[in-house]
């Protein structure tokens, strides 16, 4: 497990212009800087000298400031939590699904044509909005696992690659992740985007099965698997913050 060492006031903020922390790990072999949700973490091997880390951070300071500013804009663009009611519509790839809300002995959700039928239960210790949101999240996760597993398998077969597993979860900073062992994880909220964007994300993560980087070779493979990747990438960057229940 990483050892976290807070360095929020050293060196002085004027030198870097942002706060940060250091995460040391005996398993790590290289130094990297991670910027997520406008927060900065320097990850390093256990015995890396503090002076080296400060020099490394100084070298990357302009890039870090740019990433923080970019993420702050994205975070500010996130919409307020939606209020769902009878007849509300939700995006589901290229479709719009209408909510039909009823009451029952237990909470449940099912799709009927272009409608999502929700049953809310008085036995559940949640508000109506909390129940609706929980049911919707469960349904979208189930659909995402099925759809993304199938799309990943199809693209892997086309590219001659092997994915060891597919998982879905809601994450704040990433739409997808591919491990060195061939496991891919997706943010299930991608199903709120048009299907072309879903296909781009799958192509992106499948390409990481061959290239664990963002090299020219990686992007060439993404383009081969998804010819519209440049436009799709721009769309996701501009609209991704709004893809949330």
PDB file of C-alpha atoms in Angstrom:
ATOM      1  CA  UNK A   1       0.000   0.000   0.000  1.00  0.00           C
ATOM      2  CA  UNK A   2       1.246   3.509  -0.832  1.00  0.00           C
ATOM      3  CA  UNK A   3       2.593   5.669   1.964  1.00  0.00           C
ATOM      4  CA  UNK A   4       1.051   9.133   1.581  1.00  0.00           C
ATOM      5  CA  UNK A   5       3.146  12.085   2.715  1.00  0.00           C
ATOM      6  CA  UNK A   6       1.400  15.464   2.622  1.00  0.00           C
ATOM      7  CA  UNK A   7       3.533  18.356   1.356  1.00  0.00           C
ATOM      8  CA  UNK A   8       0.883  21.013   0.989  1.00  0.00           C
ATOM      9  CA  UNK A   9       3.037  23.911   2.164  1.00  0.00           C
ATOM     10  CA  UNK A  10       6.473  22.856   1.055  1.00  0.00           C
ATOM     11  CA  UNK A  11       7.797  24.251  -1.198  1.00  0.00           C
ATOM     12  CA  UNK A  12       5.977  27.594  -0.904  1.00  0.00           C
ATOM     13  CA  UNK A  13       2.826  27.834  -3.100  1.00  0.00           C
ATOM     14  CA  UNK A  14       4.409  30.723  -5.034  1.00  0.00           C
ATOM     15  CA  UNK A  15       6.992  28.347  -6.488  1.00  0.00           C
ATOM     16  CA  UNK A  16       4.566  25.867  -8.033  1.00  0.00           C
ATOM     17  CA  UNK A  17       1.202  27.571  -7.774  1.00  0.00           C
ATOM     18  CA  UNK A  18      -0.616  24.467  -6.527  1.00  0.00           C
ATOM     19  CA  UNK A  19      -0.777  22.082  -3.581  1.00  0.00           C
ATOM     20  CA  UNK A  20       0.212  18.443  -3.843  1.00  0.00           C
ATOM     21  CA  UNK A  21       0.935  15.262  -1.929  1.00  0.00           C
ATOM     22  CA  UNK A  22       3.468  12.480  -2.403  1.00  0.00           C
ATOM     23  CA  UNK A  23       2.599   8.789  -2.542  1.00  0.00           C
ATOM     24  CA  UNK A  24       5.569   6.449  -2.073  1.00  0.00           C
ATOM     25  CA  UNK A  25       5.371   2.743  -2.868  1.00  0.00           C
ATOM     26  CA  UNK A  26       7.890  -0.079  -2.599  1.00  0.00           C
ATOM     27  CA  UNK A  27       6.355  -1.619  -5.728  1.00  0.00           C
ATOM     28  CA  UNK A  28       6.785   1.476  -7.902  1.00  0.00           C
ATOM     29  CA  UNK A  29       9.834   1.819 -10.149  1.00  0.00           C
ATOM     30  CA  UNK A  30       9.263   5.231 -11.748  1.00  0.00           C
ATOM     31  CA  UNK A  31       8.167   8.724 -10.741  1.00  0.00           C
ATOM     32  CA  UNK A  32       4.928  10.118 -12.147  1.00  0.00           C
ATOM     33  CA  UNK A  33       2.506  12.965 -11.528  1.00  0.00           C
ATOM     34  CA  UNK A  34      -1.211  12.303 -11.324  1.00  0.00           C
ATOM     35  CA  UNK A  35      -3.783  15.098 -11.609  1.00  0.00           C
ATOM     36  CA  UNK A  36      -7.347  14.020 -10.815  1.00  0.00           C
ATOM     37  CA  UNK A  37     -10.279  16.226  -9.888  1.00  0.00           C
ATOM     38  CA  UNK A  38      -7.792  19.154  -9.874  1.00  0.00           C
ATOM     39  CA  UNK A  39      -5.751  17.477  -7.109  1.00  0.00           C
ATOM     40  CA  UNK A  40      -2.073  16.594  -7.591  1.00  0.00           C
ATOM     41  CA  UNK A  41      -0.286  13.460  -6.389  1.00  0.00           C
ATOM     42  CA  UNK A  42       3.369  12.690  -7.090  1.00  0.00           C
ATOM     43  CA  UNK A  43       3.883   8.905  -7.139  1.00  0.00           C
ATOM     44  CA  UNK A  44       7.397   7.614  -6.517  1.00  0.00           C
ATOM     45  CA  UNK A  45       9.474   4.614  -5.425  1.00  0.00           C
ATOM     46  CA  UNK A  46       9.871   4.328  -1.673  1.00  0.00           C
ATOM     47  CA  UNK A  47      13.415   5.679  -1.325  1.00  0.00           C
ATOM     48  CA  UNK A  48      13.320   8.464  -3.918  1.00  0.00           C
ATOM     49  CA  UNK A  49      15.045  11.586  -2.593  1.00  0.00           C
ATOM     50  CA  UNK A  50      12.747  14.501  -1.836  1.00  0.00           C
ATOM     51  CA  UNK A  51      15.096  16.847  -3.700  1.00  0.00           C
ATOM     52  CA  UNK A  52      14.688  14.757  -6.865  1.00  0.00           C
ATOM     53  CA  UNK A  53      10.900  14.847  -6.543  1.00  0.00           C
ATOM     54  CA  UNK A  54      10.904  18.614  -6.105  1.00  0.00           C
ATOM     55  CA  UNK A  55      13.091  19.053  -9.183  1.00  0.00           C
ATOM     56  CA  UNK A  56      10.837  16.709 -11.172  1.00  0.00           C
ATOM     57  CA  UNK A  57       7.731  18.590 -10.066  1.00  0.00           C
ATOM     58  CA  UNK A  58       9.339  21.920 -10.920  1.00  0.00           C
ATOM     59  CA  UNK A  59      10.096  20.648 -14.419  1.00  0.00           C
ATOM     60  CA  UNK A  60       6.458  19.582 -14.928  1.00  0.00           C
ATOM     61  CA  UNK A  61       4.857  22.520 -13.088  1.00  0.00           C
ATOM     62  CA  UNK A  62       3.523  24.275 -16.207  1.00  0.00           C
ATOM     63  CA  UNK A  63       1.881  21.051 -17.413  1.00  0.00           C
ATOM     64  CA  UNK A  64       0.374  20.436 -13.962  1.00  0.00           C
ATOM     65  CA  UNK A  65      -1.077  23.955 -13.790  1.00  0.00           C
ATOM     66  CA  UNK A  66      -2.617  23.510 -17.238  1.00  0.00           C
ATOM     67  CA  UNK A  67      -4.190  20.176 -16.215  1.00  0.00           C
ATOM     68  CA  UNK A  68      -5.575  21.665 -13.001  1.00  0.00           C
ATOM     69  CA  UNK A  69      -7.132  24.568 -14.918  1.00  0.00           C
ATOM     70  CA  UNK A  70      -8.614  22.189 -17.500  1.00  0.00           C
ATOM     71  CA  UNK A  71     -10.117  19.946 -14.837  1.00  0.00           C
ATOM     72  CA  UNK A  72     -11.500  22.875 -12.871  1.00  0.00           C
ATOM     73  CA  UNK A  73     -13.372  24.029 -15.986  1.00  0.00           C
ATOM     74  CA  UNK A  74     -14.721  20.514 -16.517  1.00  0.00           C
ATOM     75  CA  UNK A  75     -15.804  20.201 -12.891  1.00  0.00           C
ATOM     76  CA  UNK A  76     -17.546  23.589 -13.013  1.00  0.00           C
ATOM     77  CA  UNK A  77     -19.468  22.431 -16.115  1.00  0.00           C
ATOM     78  CA  UNK A  78     -20.975  19.435 -14.352  1.00  0.00           C
ATOM     79  CA  UNK A  79     -24.748  19.806 -14.183  1.00  0.00           C
ATOM     80  CA  UNK A  80     -26.676  19.889 -10.944  1.00  0.00           C
ATOM     81  CA  UNK A  81     -28.235  16.596  -9.946  1.00  0.00           C
ATOM     82  CA  UNK A  82     -31.292  15.932 -12.099  1.00  0.00           C
ATOM     83  CA  UNK A  83     -34.735  15.579 -10.530  1.00  0.00           C
ATOM     84  CA  UNK A  84     -36.557  12.602 -12.022  1.00  0.00           C
ATOM     85  CA  UNK A  85     -40.309  12.218 -12.236  1.00  0.00           C
ATOM     86  CA  UNK A  86     -43.121  10.721 -14.269  1.00  0.00           C
ATOM     87  CA  UNK A  87     -42.301  11.125 -17.961  1.00  0.00           C
ATOM     88  CA  UNK A  88     -38.665  12.194 -17.499  1.00  0.00           C
ATOM     89  CA  UNK A  89     -36.446  11.148 -20.396  1.00  0.00           C
ATOM     90  CA  UNK A  90     -32.951   9.703 -20.255  1.00  0.00           C
ATOM     91  CA  UNK A  91     -30.405   9.123 -22.990  1.00  0.00           C
ATOM     92  CA  UNK A  92     -29.458   5.541 -23.728  1.00  0.00           C
ATOM     93  CA  UNK A  93     -26.894   5.644 -26.510  1.00  0.00           C
ATOM     94  CA  UNK A  94     -28.917   6.682 -29.592  1.00  0.00           C
ATOM     95  CA  UNK A  95     -32.280   6.321 -27.847  1.00  0.00           C
ATOM     96  CA  UNK A  96     -34.414   8.310 -25.439  1.00  0.00           C
ATOM     97  CA  UNK A  97     -36.153   6.292 -22.726  1.00  0.00           C
ATOM     98  CA  UNK A  98     -39.165   7.637 -20.834  1.00  0.00           C
ATOM     99  CA  UNK A  99     -39.684   6.959 -17.127  1.00  0.00           C
ATOM    100  CA  UNK A 100     -42.944   5.386 -15.957  1.00  0.00           C
ATOM    101  CA  UNK A 101     -43.031   5.427 -12.158  1.00  0.00           C
ATOM    102  CA  UNK A 102     -45.313   3.326  -9.991  1.00  0.00           C
ATOM    103  CA  UNK A 103     -45.484   1.861  -6.475  1.00  0.00           C
ATOM    104  CA  UNK A 104     -45.061  -1.749  -5.431  1.00  0.00           C
ATOM    105  CA  UNK A 105     -44.177  -4.044  -2.548  1.00  0.00           C
ATOM    106  CA  UNK A 106     -40.540  -3.999  -3.624  1.00  0.00           C
ATOM    107  CA  UNK A 107     -38.358  -1.754  -5.758  1.00  0.00           C
ATOM    108  CA  UNK A 108     -37.863  -2.906  -9.340  1.00  0.00           C
ATOM    109  CA  UNK A 109     -36.986  -1.630 -12.815  1.00  0.00           C
ATOM    110  CA  UNK A 110     -37.583  -3.031 -16.295  1.00  0.00           C
ATOM    111  CA  UNK A 111     -37.504  -1.760 -19.856  1.00  0.00           C
ATOM    112  CA  UNK A 112     -40.711  -1.991 -21.894  1.00  0.00           C
ATOM    113  CA  UNK A 113     -40.159  -0.728 -25.429  1.00  0.00           C
ATOM    114  CA  UNK A 114     -38.996   2.886 -25.153  1.00  0.00           C
ATOM    115  CA  UNK A 115     -39.998   3.135 -21.500  1.00  0.00           C
ATOM    116  CA  UNK A 116     -38.262   2.350 -18.235  1.00  0.00           C
ATOM    117  CA  UNK A 117     -40.826   1.123 -15.702  1.00  0.00           C
ATOM    118  CA  UNK A 118     -39.804   1.781 -12.097  1.00  0.00           C
ATOM    119  CA  UNK A 119     -41.557   0.457  -9.011  1.00  0.00           C
ATOM    120  CA  UNK A 120     -40.788   2.339  -5.804  1.00  0.00           C
ATOM    121  CA  UNK A 121     -41.217   0.668  -2.425  1.00  0.00           C
ATOM    122  CA  UNK A 122     -42.321   2.305   0.819  1.00  0.00           C
ATOM    123  CA  UNK A 123     -40.259  -0.313   2.653  1.00  0.00           C
ATOM    124  CA  UNK A 124     -37.000   1.148   1.362  1.00  0.00           C
ATOM    125  CA  UNK A 125     -35.417   3.733   3.644  1.00  0.00           C
ATOM    126  CA  UNK A 126     -34.649   6.154   0.827  1.00  0.00           C
ATOM    127  CA  UNK A 127     -36.334   9.219  -0.547  1.00  0.00           C
ATOM    128  CA  UNK A 128     -38.182   8.870  -3.843  1.00  0.00           C
ATOM    129  CA  UNK A 129     -35.333  10.545  -5.729  1.00  0.00           C
ATOM    130  CA  UNK A 130     -32.750   8.315  -4.059  1.00  0.00           C
ATOM    131  CA  UNK A 131     -34.727   5.209  -4.988  1.00  0.00           C
ATOM    132  CA  UNK A 132     -35.123   6.324  -8.593  1.00  0.00           C
ATOM    133  CA  UNK A 133     -31.449   7.164  -8.913  1.00  0.00           C
ATOM    134  CA  UNK A 134     -30.409   3.832  -7.354  1.00  0.00           C
ATOM    135  CA  UNK A 135     -32.700   1.856  -9.672  1.00  0.00           C
ATOM    136  CA  UNK A 136     -31.485   3.739 -12.730  1.00  0.00           C
ATOM    137  CA  UNK A 137     -27.849   3.243 -11.762  1.00  0.00           C
ATOM    138  CA  UNK A 138     -28.420  -0.491 -11.290  1.00  0.00           C
ATOM    139  CA  UNK A 139     -30.142  -0.816 -14.666  1.00  0.00           C
ATOM    140  CA  UNK A 140     -27.513   1.194 -16.545  1.00  0.00           C
ATOM    141  CA  UNK A 141     -24.707  -0.812 -14.928  1.00  0.00           C
ATOM    142  CA  UNK A 142     -26.334  -4.089 -15.967  1.00  0.00           C
ATOM    143  CA  UNK A 143     -26.825  -2.867 -19.534  1.00  0.00           C
ATOM    144  CA  UNK A 144     -23.307  -1.445 -19.696  1.00  0.00           C
ATOM    145  CA  UNK A 145     -21.716  -4.719 -18.602  1.00  0.00           C
ATOM    146  CA  UNK A 146     -23.595  -6.640 -21.295  1.00  0.00           C
ATOM    147  CA  UNK A 147     -23.093  -4.116 -24.085  1.00  0.00           C
ATOM    148  CA  UNK A 148     -19.465  -3.235 -23.341  1.00  0.00           C
ATOM    149  CA  UNK A 149     -18.482  -6.888 -22.848  1.00  0.00           C
ATOM    150  CA  UNK A 150     -19.965  -7.735 -26.261  1.00  0.00           C
ATOM    151  CA  UNK A 151     -18.442  -4.728 -28.026  1.00  0.00           C
ATOM    152  CA  UNK A 152     -15.046  -5.416 -26.434  1.00  0.00           C
ATOM    153  CA  UNK A 153     -15.120  -9.080 -27.479  1.00  0.00           C
ATOM    154  CA  UNK A 154     -16.110  -8.171 -31.047  1.00  0.00           C
ATOM    155  CA  UNK A 155     -13.327  -5.598 -31.380  1.00  0.00           C
ATOM    156  CA  UNK A 156     -10.734  -7.885 -29.788  1.00  0.00           C
ATOM    157  CA  UNK A 157     -11.627 -10.598 -32.297  1.00  0.00           C
ATOM    158  CA  UNK A 158     -11.207  -8.104 -35.129  1.00  0.00           C
ATOM    159  CA  UNK A 159      -7.838  -6.854 -33.817  1.00  0.00           C
ATOM    160  CA  UNK A 160      -6.484 -10.246 -32.752  1.00  0.00           C
ATOM    161  CA  UNK A 161      -6.221  -9.181 -29.116  1.00  0.00           C
ATOM    162  CA  UNK A 162      -7.278 -10.796 -25.835  1.00  0.00           C
ATOM    163  CA  UNK A 163      -9.164  -9.097 -22.997  1.00  0.00           C
ATOM    164  CA  UNK A 164      -9.101 -11.104 -19.768  1.00  0.00           C
ATOM    165  CA  UNK A 165     -12.102  -9.406 -18.145  1.00  0.00           C
ATOM    166  CA  UNK A 166     -14.527  -6.498 -18.460  1.00  0.00           C
ATOM    167  CA  UNK A 167     -15.875  -4.574 -15.468  1.00  0.00           C
ATOM    168  CA  UNK A 168     -17.992  -1.452 -15.100  1.00  0.00           C
ATOM    169  CA  UNK A 169     -18.157   1.154 -12.382  1.00  0.00           C
ATOM    170  CA  UNK A 170     -18.770   4.887 -11.965  1.00  0.00           C
ATOM    171  CA  UNK A 171     -15.563   6.892 -11.829  1.00  0.00           C
ATOM    172  CA  UNK A 172     -15.022  10.642 -11.680  1.00  0.00           C
ATOM    173  CA  UNK A 173     -11.802  10.976 -13.610  1.00  0.00           C
ATOM    174  CA  UNK A 174     -11.641   8.208 -16.217  1.00  0.00           C
ATOM    175  CA  UNK A 175     -13.951   6.744 -18.824  1.00  0.00           C
ATOM    176  CA  UNK A 176     -11.918   3.587 -19.102  1.00  0.00           C
ATOM    177  CA  UNK A 177      -8.830   1.778 -17.907  1.00  0.00           C
ATOM    178  CA  UNK A 178      -6.847  -1.174 -19.249  1.00  0.00           C
ATOM    179  CA  UNK A 179      -4.383  -3.031 -17.041  1.00  0.00           C
ATOM    180  CA  UNK A 180      -1.155  -4.688 -18.136  1.00  0.00           C
ATOM    181  CA  UNK A 181      -2.861  -8.031 -17.466  1.00  0.00           C
ATOM    182  CA  UNK A 182      -5.530  -7.356 -20.079  1.00  0.00           C
ATOM    183  CA  UNK A 183      -8.444  -6.386 -17.818  1.00  0.00           C
ATOM    184  CA  UNK A 184     -10.590  -3.477 -18.993  1.00  0.00           C
ATOM    185  CA  UNK A 185     -12.802  -1.298 -16.811  1.00  0.00           C
ATOM    186  CA  UNK A 186     -15.374   1.145 -18.181  1.00  0.00           C
ATOM    187  CA  UNK A 187     -17.406   3.923 -16.649  1.00  0.00           C
ATOM    188  CA  UNK A 188     -20.969   2.692 -17.206  1.00  0.00           C
ATOM    189  CA  UNK A 189     -22.251   6.253 -17.602  1.00  0.00           C
ATOM    190  CA  UNK A 190     -20.769   6.230 -21.118  1.00  0.00           C
ATOM    191  CA  UNK A 191     -24.126   4.725 -22.178  1.00  0.00           C
ATOM    192  CA  UNK A 192     -25.574   8.215 -21.754  1.00  0.00           C
ATOM    193  CA  UNK A 193     -23.513   9.205 -24.811  1.00  0.00           C
ATOM    194  CA  UNK A 194     -24.288   8.462 -28.469  1.00  0.00           C
ATOM    195  CA  UNK A 195     -23.300   4.941 -29.534  1.00  0.00           C
ATOM    196  CA  UNK A 196     -20.462   6.278 -31.701  1.00  0.00           C
ATOM    197  CA  UNK A 197     -18.818   7.627 -28.548  1.00  0.00           C
ATOM    198  CA  UNK A 198     -19.298   4.277 -26.800  1.00  0.00           C
ATOM    199  CA  UNK A 199     -17.586   2.580 -29.741  1.00  0.00           C
ATOM    200  CA  UNK A 200     -14.714   5.065 -29.587  1.00  0.00           C
ATOM    201  CA  UNK A 201     -14.166   4.362 -25.894  1.00  0.00           C
ATOM    202  CA  UNK A 202     -14.099   0.610 -26.555  1.00  0.00           C
ATOM    203  CA  UNK A 203     -11.604   1.104 -29.396  1.00  0.00           C
ATOM    204  CA  UNK A 204      -9.450   3.252 -27.105  1.00  0.00           C
ATOM    205  CA  UNK A 205      -9.296   0.683 -24.314  1.00  0.00           C
ATOM    206  CA  UNK A 206      -8.915  -2.314 -26.643  1.00  0.00           C
ATOM    207  CA  UNK A 207      -5.953  -0.547 -28.278  1.00  0.00           C
ATOM    208  CA  UNK A 208      -4.332  -0.359 -24.843  1.00  0.00           C
ATOM    209  CA  UNK A 209      -4.220  -4.156 -24.845  1.00  0.00           C
ATOM    210  CA  UNK A 210      -1.425  -3.796 -27.398  1.00  0.00           C
ATOM    211  CA  UNK A 211       0.014  -0.401 -26.444  1.00  0.00           C
ATOM    212  CA  UNK A 212       0.075   0.559 -22.745  1.00  0.00           C
ATOM    213  CA  UNK A 213       0.737   4.185 -23.680  1.00  0.00           C
ATOM    214  CA  UNK A 214      -0.522   6.969 -25.925  1.00  0.00           C
ATOM    215  CA  UNK A 215       2.156   6.674 -28.584  1.00  0.00           C
ATOM    216  CA  UNK A 216       1.698   7.309 -32.305  1.00  0.00           C
ATOM    217  CA  UNK A 217       1.329   3.545 -32.744  1.00  0.00           C
ATOM    218  CA  UNK A 218      -1.470   3.513 -30.172  1.00  0.00           C
ATOM    219  CA  UNK A 219      -3.427   6.276 -31.888  1.00  0.00           C
ATOM    220  CA  UNK A 220      -2.908   4.623 -35.272  1.00  0.00           C
ATOM    221  CA  UNK A 221      -4.529   1.458 -33.924  1.00  0.00           C
ATOM    222  CA  UNK A 222      -7.417   3.439 -32.414  1.00  0.00           C
ATOM    223  CA  UNK A 223      -7.987   5.119 -35.791  1.00  0.00           C
ATOM    224  CA  UNK A 224      -7.928   1.752 -37.532  1.00  0.00           C
ATOM    225  CA  UNK A 225     -10.545   0.359 -35.150  1.00  0.00           C
ATOM    226  CA  UNK A 226     -12.596   3.567 -35.000  1.00  0.00           C
ATOM    227  CA  UNK A 227     -12.129   5.865 -38.040  1.00  0.00           C
ATOM    228  CA  UNK A 228     -14.137   8.678 -36.399  1.00  0.00           C
ATOM    229  CA  UNK A 229     -11.945   8.634 -33.278  1.00  0.00           C
ATOM    230  CA  UNK A 230     -10.683  12.228 -33.593  1.00  0.00           C
ATOM    231  CA  UNK A 231     -14.176  13.715 -33.699  1.00  0.00           C
ATOM    232  CA  UNK A 232     -15.419  11.281 -31.033  1.00  0.00           C
ATOM    233  CA  UNK A 233     -12.544  12.189 -28.733  1.00  0.00           C
ATOM    234  CA  UNK A 234     -13.329  15.901 -29.111  1.00  0.00           C
ATOM    235  CA  UNK A 235     -17.022  15.244 -28.386  1.00  0.00           C
ATOM    236  CA  UNK A 236     -16.265  13.242 -25.234  1.00  0.00           C
ATOM    237  CA  UNK A 237     -13.853  15.864 -23.944  1.00  0.00           C
ATOM    238  CA  UNK A 238     -16.426  18.620 -24.502  1.00  0.00           C
ATOM    239  CA  UNK A 239     -19.495  16.770 -23.234  1.00  0.00           C
ATOM    240  CA  UNK A 240     -18.198  14.104 -20.858  1.00  0.00           C
ATOM    241  CA  UNK A 241     -18.874  16.140 -17.714  1.00  0.00           C
ATOM    242  CA  UNK A 242     -22.592  16.133 -18.543  1.00  0.00           C
ATOM    243  CA  UNK A 243     -22.819  12.340 -18.809  1.00  0.00           C
ATOM    244  CA  UNK A 244     -24.118  11.576 -15.349  1.00  0.00           C
ATOM    245  CA  UNK A 245     -27.381  10.459 -13.771  1.00  0.00           C
TER     246      UNK A 245
END
